[in-house]
Amino acid sequence: MNDIEEENESTSSADGRALDDFAVDTTEESDGFYSPRLENSCMRKRSSFENNDIGKEELRDDLTSSYFSFPPFIICEKSEEGDNADFFDTSPAQIKDFLFAQVLGIRIFIFFLQLLFNSWDFSTDAFKGVPVDSGELTRLDHFIQRVFAGFKRWDAVHMLHIAQHEYVFESSLAFFPFYPMTIRILSMAWAAPFVHFGFIHVSSALLISAVAINLGCFLIAAALLYRIVLRVSRSVKQAVIAVLLFSANPASIFFSAAYSESLYCMLTFAGICVLLESRPSFFIRYLGSLLCFGLSYATRSNGLINIGYVGFFCLIDFALNVDPDHPRRRYVIFRRPVSVIISRAMAFIMRMILAVLSIALPIFVHGRRQQIAFCSQASASSVPSTLQRFATEHQLVTVGRTDVIDWCNVTSSIFPPFYASIQSKYWHVSLFGYWQLRKIPCFLMAAPAFYLVVFGARQTWQRVKAKKSILHLLAEGGDHVPYTLHAMFMALGALFVYNAEVLTRMLFSSSPFPYLVLTRWISDITPQVRLSDLFVPQPLPFLTYFCRRGLPEFLLYLYLMVYLVFGTTMHAMWLPFT
């Protein structure tokens, strides 16, 4: 215990505080273009200039600059933010074990909760999939279908249908292909012999694979969130609280059901985490983020706005770069020679063009492939007779129905050519299309998420104003700015365009923003909390005690628990929830 405290007195609080999946490298980068160093806070102090032998004239220019001015350079020094040395009263290994147990424990709780209520089937006109003849199912199949029934509701039915039959019905095109394809590939990898010899039906194998994928992706996403919060906040305390909130977030059921939330969350967090790392070079990390964000867009349509993260960090790399002789000094591009500005501006533009093309490419190929299939009358003969009968009985549009498909002549390069038509036709997505009196309960359901975005945006604005200059803000990786802009974009979309109630699961599965905002607020009002205090009581450590502090704390706890418990229960019973 003493070793831990001594180490914290001499190093940054984030250094050496996590192992394996929950570790962050905080070594300094001394060459190459600037990469977001979240351990550093840029401050102008005379001592830094003197230590680096910087001339008095440069010092005078830097000290007299305003918030929006562009001095030749800025100086970065270690931030005073982070955890106190006496916060650490347990070993780093215990952090990993505790968080893993907490995340896995909540997943197990959700499994048993849906198991209790999934036999209730309230009448709904939602797509429930093509029924399977009971004679084709074994006892094992009946057991699997019964045990995991609560995980194949609503959109999950579409995902499993696509994984089994690919895109046959027009309504299925609203769901992007990477998650169903992942389910299909995993099922083929482990279940092919069992399906071939009749031990298990393909639908059961797909359901098991979907649940397994989501569990694995959720665990990885929790580890990535820990790293992101640790990078941004430089606080192990906030990183631990963030994972606790993530494990019991209001959209928890969608991370376990056969939805794409877990996979999408993992890919998005991975892309952000790659951009926040200090090594390797920025260009390598840029390429890694494109891979993650490209796959995230192939998973969910809102993955396209992850391009904003790439653009933001490319802007930082364009505006500031490291002085090789003085690693803490950042040269400002606008005070460099014109030739340097032009060359770096061209590099920035080329990177953004490459980002748009590479992220949009998988969905462009998917959209073109489906347009050819659905808009060719010859494709109609490829639909199995069972699916044809089901489509006729339920008035579904299948491939080859060119007489009713209205998007065959639409061209699109970023969004699929069918996407706007499908969203409008089946989900009534349009500007102000959700502003109806009967939709007021949906807006009320999303109200806490809207409030969280407004609250977080206000906090971010206050932090931005407190910075010495906009360049110092950029040198810190933008603080909360990129995540706030991302969340505000989603909130405005939910308010004016798409279904408002989905904001809750979109916000908590698409961005670290809600976790950054809540953990900073919780950390600020609990300054005396030590690391071991976060581990008790069970089964909801820290939050159970935290909710007793006052009304705001209790309301947060109530929000998490009500949405987790009742959301899971309602979803399992075919009742609408977010």
Coordinates of C-alpha atoms in Angstrom, one line a residue:
M1 CA 0.0 0.0 0.0
N2 CA 2.8 2.4 0.8
D3 CA 4.5 1.6 -2.5
I4 CA 1.4 2.8 -4.3
E5 CA 1.2 6.0 -2.4
E6 CA 4.8 6.8 -2.9
E7 CA 4.6 6.2 -6.6
N8 CA 1.7 8.5 -6.9
E9 CA 3.6 11.3 -5.1
S10 CA 6.2 11.3 -7.8
T11 CA 4.3 10.5 -11.0
S12 CA 1.1 11.4 -12.7
S13 CA -1.9 9.7 -11.1
A14 CA -2.8 7.9 -14.3
D15 CA 0.7 6.4 -14.6
G16 CA 0.9 2.8 -13.7
R17 CA -2.6 2.7 -12.2
A18 CA -4.0 0.0 -14.5
L19 CA -2.9 -3.2 -15.9
D20 CA -3.6 -5.2 -19.1
D21 CA -6.9 -4.0 -20.6
F22 CA -7.1 -1.1 -18.2
A23 CA -3.6 0.3 -18.8
V24 CA -2.6 3.6 -20.5
D25 CA 0.9 4.4 -21.7
T26 CA 1.8 7.9 -20.6
T27 CA 5.3 8.2 -21.9
E28 CA 6.2 11.5 -23.6
E29 CA 6.4 11.8 -27.4
S30 CA 9.4 13.7 -28.4
D31 CA 9.3 13.8 -32.2
G32 CA 6.9 14.0 -35.1
F33 CA 3.8 16.0 -35.5
Y34 CA 1.7 16.7 -32.4
S35 CA -0.6 14.1 -31.1
P36 CA -3.3 14.8 -28.5
R37 CA -1.5 14.4 -25.1
L38 CA -4.2 14.4 -22.5
E39 CA -1.8 14.3 -19.7
N40 CA -0.6 17.8 -20.6
S41 CA -2.3 21.1 -19.9
C42 CA -0.8 23.9 -21.9
M43 CA 0.1 26.9 -19.7
R44 CA 2.3 30.0 -20.3
K45 CA 4.8 30.4 -17.5
R46 CA 8.1 32.3 -17.5
S47 CA 10.0 29.5 -15.9
S48 CA 9.2 27.1 -18.8
F49 CA 10.6 29.5 -21.3
E50 CA 13.7 30.1 -19.2
N51 CA 14.4 26.4 -18.8
N52 CA 14.1 25.9 -22.5
D53 CA 16.3 29.0 -23.4
I54 CA 13.5 30.7 -25.2
G55 CA 14.3 34.4 -26.0
K56 CA 12.7 37.3 -24.3
E57 CA 11.0 38.5 -27.5
E58 CA 9.2 35.2 -27.9
L59 CA 8.2 35.2 -24.3
R60 CA 6.7 38.7 -24.6
D61 CA 4.7 37.7 -27.7
D62 CA 3.3 34.6 -25.9
L63 CA 2.4 36.4 -22.7
T64 CA 0.5 39.2 -24.5
S65 CA -1.6 37.0 -26.7
S66 CA -5.4 36.7 -26.3
Y67 CA -7.7 33.8 -26.4
F68 CA -8.0 33.7 -30.2
S69 CA -4.5 35.0 -31.0
F70 CA -1.8 32.8 -32.7
P71 CA 1.6 33.1 -31.1
P72 CA 4.6 31.4 -32.7
F73 CA 4.4 28.6 -30.2
I74 CA 2.8 27.5 -26.9
I75 CA 4.3 25.7 -24.0
C76 CA 2.7 22.6 -22.4
E77 CA 3.2 21.7 -18.8
K78 CA 2.0 18.9 -16.6
S79 CA -1.6 19.4 -15.5
E80 CA -2.5 19.7 -11.9
E81 CA -5.7 17.7 -12.5
G82 CA -5.9 14.1 -11.5
D83 CA -6.3 12.0 -8.3
N84 CA -4.7 12.9 -5.0
A85 CA -2.0 10.6 -3.8
D86 CA -4.1 9.3 -0.9
F87 CA -6.8 8.2 -3.2
F88 CA -5.0 5.0 -4.0
D89 CA -5.5 2.5 -1.1
T90 CA -5.7 -0.7 -3.1
S91 CA -3.6 -2.5 -5.8
P92 CA -4.0 -1.9 -9.5
A93 CA -4.7 -5.6 -10.0
Q94 CA -7.8 -5.3 -7.9
I95 CA -9.1 -2.5 -10.2
K96 CA -9.1 -4.9 -13.1
D97 CA -10.7 -7.8 -11.2
F98 CA -13.4 -5.5 -9.6
L99 CA -14.4 -3.9 -12.9
F100 CA -14.5 -7.2 -14.8
A101 CA -16.7 -8.7 -12.1
Q102 CA -19.0 -5.7 -12.0
V103 CA -19.5 -5.6 -15.8
L104 CA -20.0 -9.3 -16.1
G105 CA -22.3 -9.4 -13.1
I106 CA -24.7 -6.8 -14.5
R107 CA -24.9 -8.8 -17.8
I108 CA -25.8 -11.9 -15.8
F109 CA -28.4 -10.0 -13.9
I110 CA -30.0 -8.8 -17.2
F111 CA -30.0 -12.3 -18.5
F112 CA -32.0 -13.7 -15.6
L113 CA -34.3 -10.6 -15.6
Q114 CA -35.3 -11.2 -19.2
L115 CA -35.6 -14.9 -18.5
L116 CA -38.3 -14.2 -15.9
F117 CA -40.4 -12.1 -18.2
N118 CA -39.8 -13.4 -21.7
S119 CA -42.7 -15.8 -21.7
W120 CA -45.1 -12.7 -21.7
D121 CA -45.8 -11.9 -25.3
F122 CA -48.0 -8.8 -25.6
S123 CA -49.7 -8.3 -29.0
T124 CA -47.7 -6.2 -31.4
D125 CA -47.7 -5.7 -35.2
A126 CA -43.9 -5.7 -35.2
F127 CA -41.9 -8.0 -37.4
K128 CA -41.5 -11.3 -35.5
G129 CA -39.6 -13.2 -38.1
V130 CA -40.4 -16.2 -40.3
P131 CA -41.8 -19.0 -38.1
V132 CA -39.9 -22.2 -37.9
D133 CA -41.8 -25.5 -38.1
S134 CA -41.7 -27.1 -34.6
G135 CA -40.8 -30.4 -36.2
E136 CA -37.4 -28.9 -37.3
L137 CA -36.5 -28.0 -33.7
T138 CA -34.9 -30.3 -31.2
R139 CA -35.3 -30.2 -27.5
L140 CA -32.1 -28.3 -27.3
D141 CA -33.5 -25.8 -29.7
H142 CA -36.7 -25.3 -27.7
F143 CA -34.5 -24.8 -24.6
I144 CA -32.3 -22.2 -26.3
Q145 CA -35.3 -20.3 -27.8
R146 CA -37.0 -20.2 -24.4
V147 CA -33.9 -19.2 -22.4
F148 CA -32.9 -16.4 -24.7
A149 CA -36.3 -15.3 -26.0
G150 CA -36.1 -11.9 -24.4
F151 CA -33.0 -11.1 -26.5
K152 CA -34.8 -11.6 -29.8
R153 CA -37.4 -8.8 -29.7
W154 CA -38.1 -5.9 -32.0
D155 CA -35.0 -5.0 -34.1
A156 CA -33.2 -8.1 -32.9
V157 CA -35.6 -10.2 -35.1
H158 CA -34.5 -8.2 -38.1
M159 CA -30.8 -8.8 -37.3
L160 CA -31.3 -12.5 -36.9
H161 CA -33.4 -12.8 -40.0
I162 CA -30.7 -11.0 -42.1
A163 CA -28.0 -13.3 -40.6
Q164 CA -30.0 -16.3 -41.6
H165 CA -31.6 -15.3 -44.9
E166 CA -29.6 -12.2 -45.9
Y167 CA -31.6 -9.2 -47.3
V168 CA -34.9 -10.6 -48.7
F169 CA -37.4 -8.1 -47.4
E170 CA -37.2 -4.4 -48.2
S171 CA -37.8 -3.4 -44.6
S172 CA -34.6 -5.2 -43.5
L173 CA -32.5 -2.7 -45.5
A174 CA -32.8 -0.3 -42.6
F175 CA -30.3 -2.4 -40.8
F176 CA -26.7 -2.2 -41.9
P177 CA -24.8 -5.5 -42.6
F178 CA -21.7 -5.8 -40.4
Y179 CA -23.4 -7.1 -37.3
P180 CA -25.6 -9.7 -39.0
M181 CA -22.6 -10.7 -41.1
T182 CA -20.6 -11.2 -37.9
I183 CA -23.3 -13.3 -36.4
R184 CA -23.4 -15.5 -39.5
I185 CA -19.7 -15.9 -39.7
L186 CA -19.3 -16.9 -36.0
S187 CA -22.2 -19.3 -36.3
M188 CA -20.7 -21.0 -39.4
A189 CA -17.4 -21.3 -37.5
W190 CA -18.6 -23.2 -34.5
A191 CA -22.1 -24.6 -35.3
A192 CA -21.8 -25.9 -38.9
P193 CA -21.3 -29.5 -37.8
F194 CA -24.0 -29.4 -35.2
V195 CA -26.5 -27.9 -37.7
H196 CA -25.5 -30.4 -40.4
F197 CA -26.2 -33.4 -38.2
G198 CA -29.4 -32.0 -36.8
F199 CA -28.3 -31.4 -33.2
I200 CA -29.2 -27.7 -33.4
H201 CA -31.2 -25.5 -35.7
V202 CA -29.5 -22.7 -37.5
S203 CA -31.8 -20.1 -35.8
S204 CA -30.7 -21.3 -32.4
A205 CA -27.0 -21.2 -33.4
L206 CA -27.4 -17.6 -34.7
L207 CA -29.1 -16.5 -31.4
I208 CA -26.3 -18.0 -29.3
S209 CA -23.7 -16.3 -31.5
A210 CA -25.4 -13.0 -31.3
V211 CA -25.6 -13.1 -27.5
A212 CA -21.9 -14.2 -27.3
I213 CA -20.8 -11.4 -29.6
N214 CA -22.6 -8.8 -27.6
L215 CA -21.1 -10.1 -24.3
G216 CA -17.6 -10.0 -25.7
C217 CA -18.0 -6.6 -27.3
F218 CA -19.5 -5.2 -24.2
L219 CA -16.5 -6.3 -22.0
I220 CA -14.0 -4.9 -24.5
A221 CA -16.0 -1.6 -24.8
A222 CA -15.8 -1.3 -21.0
A223 CA -12.0 -1.6 -21.1
L224 CA -11.8 0.9 -24.0
L225 CA -14.0 3.4 -22.1
Y226 CA -11.7 3.1 -19.1
R227 CA -8.8 4.1 -21.3
I228 CA -10.7 7.0 -22.9
V229 CA -11.8 8.5 -19.6
L230 CA -8.4 8.0 -18.1
R231 CA -6.8 9.8 -21.1
V232 CA -9.3 12.7 -21.0
S233 CA -9.6 13.2 -17.3
R234 CA -6.2 11.9 -16.1
S235 CA -8.2 10.4 -13.2
V236 CA -8.4 6.7 -12.3
K237 CA -11.3 7.6 -10.0
Q238 CA -13.3 9.0 -12.9
A239 CA -12.3 6.0 -15.1
V240 CA -13.6 3.5 -12.6
I241 CA -16.8 5.4 -12.0
A242 CA -17.3 5.6 -15.8
V243 CA -17.1 1.8 -16.1
L244 CA -19.6 1.4 -13.2
L245 CA -22.0 3.7 -15.0
F246 CA -21.5 1.9 -18.3
S247 CA -22.2 -1.5 -16.7
A248 CA -25.6 -0.3 -15.6
N249 CA -26.4 2.3 -18.2
P250 CA -30.0 3.1 -19.1
A251 CA -29.8 1.2 -22.4
S252 CA -28.4 -1.9 -20.9
I253 CA -30.8 -4.4 -22.4
F254 CA -29.7 -3.4 -25.9
F255 CA -26.2 -4.3 -25.2
S256 CA -27.2 -7.9 -24.4
A257 CA -30.1 -8.4 -26.9
A258 CA -29.3 -9.2 -30.5
Y259 CA -28.9 -5.5 -31.3
S260 CA -25.8 -3.9 -32.9
E261 CA -25.2 -1.6 -29.9
S262 CA -22.4 -3.6 -28.3
L263 CA -20.4 -4.1 -31.5
Y264 CA -21.0 -0.5 -32.6
C265 CA -19.9 0.8 -29.2
M266 CA -16.8 -1.3 -29.2
L267 CA -15.8 -0.1 -32.7
T268 CA -16.5 3.6 -31.9
F269 CA -14.6 3.5 -28.6
A270 CA -11.7 1.7 -30.3
G271 CA -11.5 4.4 -33.0
I272 CA -11.5 7.2 -30.3
C273 CA -9.0 5.3 -28.2
V274 CA -6.6 4.9 -31.1
L275 CA -6.7 8.7 -31.8
L276 CA -6.0 9.5 -28.2
E277 CA -3.0 7.2 -27.9
S278 CA 0.5 8.8 -28.0
R279 CA 2.2 6.2 -30.1
P280 CA 2.8 5.2 -32.8
S281 CA 2.8 8.2 -35.2
F282 CA -0.3 10.2 -35.8
F283 CA -0.7 8.9 -39.4
I284 CA -0.7 5.3 -38.2
R285 CA -3.3 6.0 -35.6
Y286 CA -5.3 8.0 -38.1
L287 CA -5.4 4.9 -40.4
G288 CA -6.3 2.7 -37.5
S289 CA -9.2 5.0 -36.6
L290 CA -10.5 4.9 -40.2
L291 CA -10.7 1.1 -40.0
C292 CA -12.6 1.2 -36.7
F293 CA -15.0 4.0 -37.8
G294 CA -15.5 2.4 -41.2
L295 CA -16.7 -0.8 -39.6
S296 CA -18.8 1.2 -37.2
Y297 CA -20.6 2.8 -40.1
A298 CA -21.1 -0.6 -41.6
T299 CA -22.8 -1.5 -38.3
R300 CA -25.0 1.5 -37.8
S301 CA -26.0 4.5 -39.9
N302 CA -25.0 7.0 -37.2
G303 CA -21.4 5.7 -37.5
L304 CA -21.0 8.2 -40.4
I305 CA -20.7 11.1 -38.0
N306 CA -17.7 9.5 -36.4
I307 CA -15.9 11.2 -39.3
G308 CA -16.1 14.3 -37.0
Y309 CA -13.6 12.7 -34.6
V310 CA -11.1 12.1 -37.4
G311 CA -11.5 15.7 -38.6
F312 CA -11.1 17.1 -35.1
F313 CA -7.8 15.3 -34.4
C314 CA -6.5 15.9 -37.9
L315 CA -7.2 19.6 -37.2
I316 CA -5.1 19.4 -34.1
D317 CA -2.3 17.7 -36.0
F318 CA -2.5 20.4 -38.6
A319 CA -2.5 23.4 -36.2
L320 CA 0.2 22.3 -33.8
N321 CA 3.4 20.2 -34.0
V322 CA 6.1 19.4 -31.6
D323 CA 9.5 21.1 -31.5
P324 CA 12.0 18.2 -31.6
D325 CA 14.4 20.2 -29.4
H326 CA 11.8 21.1 -26.8
P327 CA 9.1 18.4 -26.6
R328 CA 6.8 20.6 -24.5
R329 CA 6.8 23.4 -27.1
R330 CA 4.1 23.3 -29.8
Y331 CA 4.7 25.4 -32.9
V332 CA 1.6 27.1 -34.2
I333 CA 1.1 26.5 -38.0
F334 CA -0.3 30.0 -38.7
R335 CA 3.0 31.6 -37.7
R336 CA 5.1 29.3 -39.9
P337 CA 6.3 30.1 -43.5
V338 CA 3.6 30.1 -46.1
S339 CA 5.0 27.1 -47.9
V340 CA 4.7 25.0 -44.6
I341 CA 1.1 26.2 -44.1
I342 CA 0.2 25.2 -47.7
S343 CA 1.8 21.8 -47.5
R344 CA 0.2 20.9 -44.2
A345 CA -3.2 22.3 -45.3
M346 CA -3.0 20.0 -48.4
A347 CA -2.1 17.1 -46.1
F348 CA -5.1 17.9 -43.9
I349 CA -7.4 18.1 -47.0
M350 CA -6.1 14.8 -48.4
R351 CA -6.6 13.1 -45.0
M352 CA -10.2 14.2 -44.8
I353 CA -10.9 13.1 -48.4
L354 CA -9.4 9.7 -47.6
A355 CA -11.4 9.5 -44.4
V356 CA -14.7 10.1 -46.1
L357 CA -14.0 7.7 -48.9
S358 CA -12.6 4.9 -46.7
I359 CA -15.4 5.1 -44.1
A360 CA -18.2 5.3 -46.7
L361 CA -16.7 2.6 -49.0
P362 CA -18.2 -0.5 -47.3
I363 CA -21.7 0.9 -47.2
F364 CA -21.4 2.2 -50.8
V365 CA -20.6 -1.3 -51.9
H366 CA -23.4 -2.7 -49.8
G367 CA -25.9 -0.2 -51.1
R368 CA -24.9 -0.8 -54.7
R369 CA -25.1 -4.6 -54.2
Q370 CA -28.6 -4.4 -52.7
Q371 CA -29.8 -2.0 -55.4
I372 CA -28.9 -4.4 -58.1
A373 CA -30.6 -7.3 -56.2
F374 CA -33.8 -5.5 -55.3
C375 CA -34.2 -3.7 -58.6
S376 CA -33.8 -6.8 -60.8
Q377 CA -36.9 -8.7 -61.6
A378 CA -34.8 -11.9 -62.1
S379 CA -34.0 -11.8 -58.4
A380 CA -37.6 -12.6 -57.4
S381 CA -37.1 -16.2 -58.4
S382 CA -34.2 -16.6 -55.9
V383 CA -36.5 -16.1 -52.9
P384 CA -37.4 -19.4 -51.2
S385 CA -41.1 -20.4 -51.4
T386 CA -41.5 -20.2 -47.6
L387 CA -40.3 -16.6 -47.6
Q388 CA -42.5 -15.8 -50.6
R389 CA -45.6 -17.1 -48.8
F390 CA -44.6 -15.2 -45.6
A391 CA -44.1 -12.0 -47.6
T392 CA -47.5 -12.4 -49.3
E393 CA -49.3 -13.0 -46.0
H394 CA -47.7 -10.0 -44.2
Q395 CA -47.6 -7.7 -47.3
L396 CA -43.8 -7.4 -47.3
V397 CA -41.8 -6.3 -50.3
T398 CA -39.2 -8.8 -51.5
V399 CA -36.3 -8.5 -53.9
G400 CA -37.3 -8.1 -57.5
R401 CA -40.6 -6.2 -56.8
T402 CA -39.7 -3.3 -59.1
D403 CA -43.4 -2.4 -59.3
V404 CA -43.4 -1.1 -55.7
I405 CA -39.8 -0.2 -55.1
D406 CA -39.3 3.5 -55.6
W407 CA -35.6 3.9 -55.1
C408 CA -34.2 2.0 -58.0
N409 CA -33.1 5.1 -59.9
V410 CA -31.7 6.9 -56.8
T411 CA -27.9 7.5 -56.8
S412 CA -26.0 8.1 -53.6
S413 CA -22.3 7.9 -52.6
I414 CA -22.3 8.3 -48.8
F415 CA -25.7 6.9 -47.7
P416 CA -27.1 3.9 -49.5
P417 CA -29.6 4.8 -52.2
F418 CA -32.5 3.1 -50.4
Y419 CA -31.9 4.5 -46.9
A420 CA -34.0 7.6 -47.0
S421 CA -36.9 5.8 -48.7
I422 CA -36.8 2.9 -46.2
Q423 CA -36.6 5.2 -43.1
S424 CA -39.5 7.3 -44.4
K425 CA -41.7 4.4 -45.5
Y426 CA -41.3 2.0 -42.6
W427 CA -40.2 4.3 -39.7
H428 CA -41.7 7.6 -40.7
V429 CA -38.4 9.5 -40.3
S430 CA -38.7 13.0 -41.6
L431 CA -38.1 16.6 -40.4
F432 CA -40.6 17.2 -37.6
G433 CA -42.3 13.9 -38.6
Y434 CA -42.2 12.8 -34.9
W435 CA -43.8 16.0 -33.6
Q436 CA -47.2 14.5 -32.9
L437 CA -49.3 14.5 -29.7
R438 CA -49.4 10.8 -29.5
K439 CA -45.5 10.8 -29.5
I440 CA -45.3 12.9 -26.3
P441 CA -44.5 9.8 -24.2
C442 CA -41.6 9.1 -26.5
F443 CA -40.1 12.5 -25.9
L444 CA -40.7 12.2 -22.2
M445 CA -38.8 8.9 -22.2
A446 CA -35.9 10.6 -23.9
A447 CA -36.1 13.7 -21.7
P448 CA -33.3 12.6 -19.3
A449 CA -31.0 12.0 -22.2
F450 CA -31.8 15.4 -23.6
Y451 CA -31.2 17.0 -20.2
L452 CA -27.8 15.2 -19.9
V453 CA -26.7 16.6 -23.3
V454 CA -27.7 20.2 -22.3
F455 CA -26.0 19.9 -18.9
G456 CA -22.9 18.4 -20.4
A457 CA -22.7 21.1 -23.2
R458 CA -23.0 23.8 -20.5
Q459 CA -20.2 22.3 -18.5
T460 CA -18.0 21.9 -21.6
W461 CA -18.6 25.6 -22.5
Q462 CA -17.5 26.7 -19.0
R463 CA -14.3 24.6 -19.3
V464 CA -13.6 26.0 -22.8
K465 CA -13.9 29.6 -21.5
A466 CA -11.5 28.7 -18.6
K467 CA -8.7 27.8 -21.0
K468 CA -5.9 30.3 -21.7
S469 CA -6.5 30.1 -25.5
I470 CA -8.1 28.0 -28.1
L471 CA -4.7 26.7 -29.0
H472 CA -4.3 25.4 -25.4
L473 CA -7.7 23.7 -25.8
L474 CA -6.5 22.0 -28.9
A475 CA -3.2 21.0 -27.3
E476 CA -5.2 19.1 -24.7
G477 CA -7.0 17.1 -27.3
G478 CA -10.0 19.4 -27.2
D479 CA -11.0 18.4 -23.7
H480 CA -14.7 17.4 -23.9
V481 CA -15.3 19.4 -27.0
P482 CA -15.4 16.7 -29.7
Y483 CA -17.6 14.4 -27.6
T484 CA -19.9 17.3 -26.8
L485 CA -20.3 18.2 -30.4
H486 CA -21.0 14.6 -31.3
A487 CA -23.7 14.2 -28.6
M488 CA -25.3 17.5 -29.5
F489 CA -25.6 16.4 -33.2
M490 CA -27.3 13.2 -32.1
A491 CA -29.7 15.1 -29.7
L492 CA -30.7 17.6 -32.4
G493 CA -31.3 14.7 -34.8
A494 CA -33.6 13.0 -32.3
L495 CA -35.4 16.2 -31.5
F496 CA -36.2 17.2 -35.1
V497 CA -35.8 14.2 -37.4
Y498 CA -35.7 10.6 -36.2
N499 CA -37.5 8.7 -33.4
A500 CA -36.9 10.6 -30.2
E501 CA -37.0 7.7 -27.9
V502 CA -33.9 6.0 -29.5
L503 CA -31.7 8.9 -28.2
T504 CA -31.2 7.1 -24.9
R505 CA -29.6 4.0 -26.5
M506 CA -27.8 6.0 -29.2
L507 CA -26.2 8.4 -26.7
F508 CA -25.1 5.7 -24.3
S509 CA -23.8 3.3 -27.0
S510 CA -22.3 5.8 -29.4
S511 CA -20.2 8.2 -27.4
P512 CA -18.1 8.5 -24.2
F513 CA -19.8 11.9 -23.6
P514 CA -22.5 10.8 -21.0
Y515 CA -19.9 8.9 -19.0
L516 CA -17.4 11.8 -19.1
V517 CA -20.0 14.3 -18.0
L518 CA -21.4 12.2 -15.2
T519 CA -18.1 11.0 -13.9
R520 CA -16.6 14.5 -13.7
W521 CA -19.7 15.7 -11.9
I522 CA -19.6 12.8 -9.4
S523 CA -15.9 13.1 -8.9
D524 CA -16.2 16.9 -8.2
I525 CA -18.8 16.4 -5.4
T526 CA -17.0 13.5 -3.8
P527 CA -13.5 14.8 -3.2
Q528 CA -12.8 12.6 -0.2
V529 CA -13.7 9.3 -1.8
R530 CA -10.8 6.8 -1.9
L531 CA -10.4 3.9 -4.4
S532 CA -11.6 1.3 -2.0
D533 CA -14.8 3.3 -1.4
L534 CA -15.7 2.6 -5.1
F535 CA -15.7 -1.1 -4.4
V536 CA -18.6 -1.2 -1.9
P537 CA -21.4 -2.1 -1.3
Q538 CA -22.4 -5.0 -3.6
P539 CA -24.1 -5.5 -6.0
L540 CA -24.1 -1.8 -7.1
P541 CA -20.8 -0.5 -5.5
F542 CA -20.4 3.2 -4.8
L543 CA -23.7 4.3 -6.6
T544 CA -25.8 2.8 -3.7
Y545 CA -24.1 5.1 -1.2
F546 CA -23.8 8.0 -3.6
C547 CA -27.5 8.2 -4.2
R548 CA -28.0 9.1 -0.5
R549 CA -26.2 12.4 -0.7
G550 CA -29.1 14.4 -2.0
L551 CA -31.9 14.7 -4.5
P552 CA -29.8 15.1 -7.7
E553 CA -27.7 12.0 -6.8
F554 CA -30.9 10.0 -6.0
L555 CA -32.5 11.0 -9.3
L556 CA -29.4 9.8 -11.2
Y557 CA -29.5 6.5 -9.4
L558 CA -33.3 6.2 -10.0
Y559 CA -32.8 7.0 -13.7
L560 CA -30.2 4.2 -14.1
M561 CA -32.1 1.6 -12.1
V562 CA -35.6 2.3 -13.6
Y563 CA -34.3 2.2 -17.2
L564 CA -32.2 -0.9 -16.5
V565 CA -34.9 -3.0 -14.7
F566 CA -38.1 -1.8 -16.3
G567 CA -36.4 -1.4 -19.7
T568 CA -35.2 -5.0 -19.7
T569 CA -38.6 -6.2 -18.4
M570 CA -40.6 -4.2 -21.0
H571 CA -38.3 -5.2 -23.8
A572 CA -38.5 -8.9 -22.9
M573 CA -42.4 -8.7 -23.0
W574 CA -42.6 -7.1 -26.4
L575 CA -43.4 -3.7 -24.9
P576 CA -41.8 -0.6 -26.5
F577 CA -38.8 0.9 -24.8
T578 CA -36.5 3.4 -26.4

